[in-house]
XYZ file of N, CA, C and O in Angstrom:
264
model
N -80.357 -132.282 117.538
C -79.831 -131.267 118.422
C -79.456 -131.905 119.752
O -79.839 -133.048 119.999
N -78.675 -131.167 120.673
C -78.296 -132.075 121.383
C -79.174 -131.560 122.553
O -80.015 -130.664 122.478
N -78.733 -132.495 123.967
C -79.428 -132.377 125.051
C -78.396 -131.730 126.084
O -77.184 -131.902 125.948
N -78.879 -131.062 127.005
C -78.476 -130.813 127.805
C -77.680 -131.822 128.765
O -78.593 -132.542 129.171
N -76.415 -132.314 129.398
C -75.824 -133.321 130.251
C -75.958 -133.551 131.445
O -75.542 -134.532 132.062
N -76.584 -132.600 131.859
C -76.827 -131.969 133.776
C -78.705 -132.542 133.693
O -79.207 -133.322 134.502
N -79.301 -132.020 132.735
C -80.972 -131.847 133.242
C -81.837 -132.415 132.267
O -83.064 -132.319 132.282
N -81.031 -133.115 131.272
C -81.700 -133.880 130.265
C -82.477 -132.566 129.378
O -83.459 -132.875 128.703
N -82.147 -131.506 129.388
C -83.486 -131.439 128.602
C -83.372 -130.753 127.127
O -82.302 -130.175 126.940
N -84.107 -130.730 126.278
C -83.910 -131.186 124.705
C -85.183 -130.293 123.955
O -85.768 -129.257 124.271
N -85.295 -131.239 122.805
C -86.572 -130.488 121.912
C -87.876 -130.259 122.748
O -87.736 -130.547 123.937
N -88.750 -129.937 122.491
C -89.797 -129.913 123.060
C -90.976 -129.865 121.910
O -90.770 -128.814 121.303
N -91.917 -130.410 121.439
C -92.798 -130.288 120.459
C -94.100 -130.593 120.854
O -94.549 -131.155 121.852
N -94.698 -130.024 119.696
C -96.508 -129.856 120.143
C -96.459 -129.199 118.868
O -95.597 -129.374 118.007
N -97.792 -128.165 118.795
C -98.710 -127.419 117.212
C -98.743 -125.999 117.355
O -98.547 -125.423 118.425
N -98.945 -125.543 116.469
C -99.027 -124.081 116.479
C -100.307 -124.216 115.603
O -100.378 -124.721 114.482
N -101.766 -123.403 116.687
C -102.710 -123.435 115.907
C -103.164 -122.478 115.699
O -102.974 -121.568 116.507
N -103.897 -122.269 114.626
C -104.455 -121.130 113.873
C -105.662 -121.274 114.124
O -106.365 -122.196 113.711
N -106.154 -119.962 115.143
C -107.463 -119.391 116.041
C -108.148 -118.542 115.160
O -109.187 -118.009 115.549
N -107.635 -118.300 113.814
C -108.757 -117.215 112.750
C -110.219 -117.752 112.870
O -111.041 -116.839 112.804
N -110.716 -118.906 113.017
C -111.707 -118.793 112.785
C -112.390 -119.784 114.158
O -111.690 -120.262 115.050
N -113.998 -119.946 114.049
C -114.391 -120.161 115.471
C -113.621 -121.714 116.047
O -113.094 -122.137 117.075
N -113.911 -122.143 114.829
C -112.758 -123.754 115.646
C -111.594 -123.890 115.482
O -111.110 -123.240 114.555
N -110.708 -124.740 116.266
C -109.739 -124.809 116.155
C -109.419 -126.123 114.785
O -109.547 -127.345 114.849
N -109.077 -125.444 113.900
C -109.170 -126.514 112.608
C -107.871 -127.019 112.037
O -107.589 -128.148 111.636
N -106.902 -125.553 112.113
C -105.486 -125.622 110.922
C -104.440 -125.607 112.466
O -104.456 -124.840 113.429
N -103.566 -126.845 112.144
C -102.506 -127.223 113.136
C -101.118 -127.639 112.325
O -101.044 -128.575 111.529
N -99.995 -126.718 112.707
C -98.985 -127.395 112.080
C -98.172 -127.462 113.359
O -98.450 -126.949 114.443
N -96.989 -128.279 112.990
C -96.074 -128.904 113.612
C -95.058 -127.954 113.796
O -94.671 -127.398 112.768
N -94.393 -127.548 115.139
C -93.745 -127.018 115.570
C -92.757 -127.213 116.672
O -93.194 -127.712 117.709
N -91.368 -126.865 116.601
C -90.440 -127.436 117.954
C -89.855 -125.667 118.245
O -89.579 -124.623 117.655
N -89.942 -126.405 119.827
C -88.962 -124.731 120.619
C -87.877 -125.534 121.060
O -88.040 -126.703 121.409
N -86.545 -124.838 121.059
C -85.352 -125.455 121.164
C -85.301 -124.943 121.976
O -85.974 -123.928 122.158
N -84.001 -125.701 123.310
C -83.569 -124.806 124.592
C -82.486 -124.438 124.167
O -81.930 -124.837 123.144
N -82.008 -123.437 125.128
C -80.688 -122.808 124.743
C -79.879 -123.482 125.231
O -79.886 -123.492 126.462
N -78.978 -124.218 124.616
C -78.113 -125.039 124.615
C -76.721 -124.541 124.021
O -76.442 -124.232 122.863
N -75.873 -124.557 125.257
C -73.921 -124.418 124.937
C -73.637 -125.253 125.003
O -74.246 -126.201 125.499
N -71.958 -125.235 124.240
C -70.972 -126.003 124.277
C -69.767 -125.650 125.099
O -68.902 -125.132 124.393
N -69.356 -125.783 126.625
C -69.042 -125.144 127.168
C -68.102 -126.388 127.588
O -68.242 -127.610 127.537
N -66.739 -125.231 128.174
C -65.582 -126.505 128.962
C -66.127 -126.193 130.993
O -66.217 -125.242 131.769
N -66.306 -127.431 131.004
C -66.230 -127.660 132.655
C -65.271 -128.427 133.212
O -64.441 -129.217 132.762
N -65.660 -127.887 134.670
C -64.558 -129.024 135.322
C -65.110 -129.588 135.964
O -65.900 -129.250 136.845
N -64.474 -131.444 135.311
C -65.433 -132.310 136.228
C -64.822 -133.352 137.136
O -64.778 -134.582 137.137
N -64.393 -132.439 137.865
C -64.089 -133.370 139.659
C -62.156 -133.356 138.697
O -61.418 -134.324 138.512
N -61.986 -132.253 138.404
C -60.586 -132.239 138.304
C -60.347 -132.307 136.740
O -59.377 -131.733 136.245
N -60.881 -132.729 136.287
C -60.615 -133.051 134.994
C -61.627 -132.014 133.861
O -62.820 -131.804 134.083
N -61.114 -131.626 133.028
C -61.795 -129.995 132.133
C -61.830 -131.129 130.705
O -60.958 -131.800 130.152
N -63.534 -130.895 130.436
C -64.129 -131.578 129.213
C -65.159 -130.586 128.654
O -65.557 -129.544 129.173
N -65.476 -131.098 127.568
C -66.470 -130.194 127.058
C -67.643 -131.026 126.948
O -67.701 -132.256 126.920
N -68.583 -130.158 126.888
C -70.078 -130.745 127.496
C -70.832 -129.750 127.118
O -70.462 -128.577 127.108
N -72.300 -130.288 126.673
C -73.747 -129.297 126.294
C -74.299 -129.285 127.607
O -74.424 -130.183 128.439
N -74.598 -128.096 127.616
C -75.278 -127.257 128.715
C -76.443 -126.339 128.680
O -76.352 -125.254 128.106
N -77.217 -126.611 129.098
C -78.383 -125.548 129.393
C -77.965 -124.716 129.930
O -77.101 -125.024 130.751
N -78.375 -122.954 129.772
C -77.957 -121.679 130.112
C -78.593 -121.628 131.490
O -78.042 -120.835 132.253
N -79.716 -122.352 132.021
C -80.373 -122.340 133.286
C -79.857 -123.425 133.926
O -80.465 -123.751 134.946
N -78.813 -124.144 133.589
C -77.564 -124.718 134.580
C -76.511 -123.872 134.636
O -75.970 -123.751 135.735
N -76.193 -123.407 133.946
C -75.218 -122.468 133.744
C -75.782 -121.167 134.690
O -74.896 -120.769 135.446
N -76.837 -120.552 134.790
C -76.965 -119.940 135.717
C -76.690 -120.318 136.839
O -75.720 -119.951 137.502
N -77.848 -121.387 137.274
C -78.032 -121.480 138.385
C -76.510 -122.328 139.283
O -76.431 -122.521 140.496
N -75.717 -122.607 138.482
C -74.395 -122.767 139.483
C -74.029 -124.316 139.676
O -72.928 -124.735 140.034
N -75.365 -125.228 139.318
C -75.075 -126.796 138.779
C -73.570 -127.370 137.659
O -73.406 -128.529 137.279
N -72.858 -126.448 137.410
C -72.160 -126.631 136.991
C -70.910 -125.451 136.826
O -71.083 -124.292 136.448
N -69.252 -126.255 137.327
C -68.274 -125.236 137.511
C -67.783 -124.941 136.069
O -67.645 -125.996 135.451
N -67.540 -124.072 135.489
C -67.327 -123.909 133.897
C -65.605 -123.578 133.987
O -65.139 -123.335 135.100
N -65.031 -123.579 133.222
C -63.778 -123.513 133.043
C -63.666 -122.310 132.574
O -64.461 -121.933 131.713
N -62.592 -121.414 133.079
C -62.352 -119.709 132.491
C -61.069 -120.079 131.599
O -60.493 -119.204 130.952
């Protein structure tokens, strides 16, 4: 999957554990993906396409092409 171009940021992984019983015993493997576009920007004049995080895309780190 890809990464974000502005903030690096990507998969993220760790476990999802199962608390049924008093210890923590049963662990499986799990990834949360960021929300990641494929969006056209403009960069310093020139309009490319580029993966983007939606919390660059908010926050205004990047001019997007209409």
């Amino acid at each position: 999957m890809a990464k974000c171009e502005i903030c690096e940021k990507g998969i993220l992984t760790g476990h999802r554990i199962s608390i049924t019983r008093s210890q923590v015993s049963r662990r499986a493997n799990r990834m949360w993906r960021s929300n990641i576009k494929k969006v056209q920007i403009n960069d310093g004049g020139h309009i490319r396409q580029a993966h983007v995080c939606t919390r660059c895309l908010r926050s205004g780190k990047v001019t997007r092409n209409i």
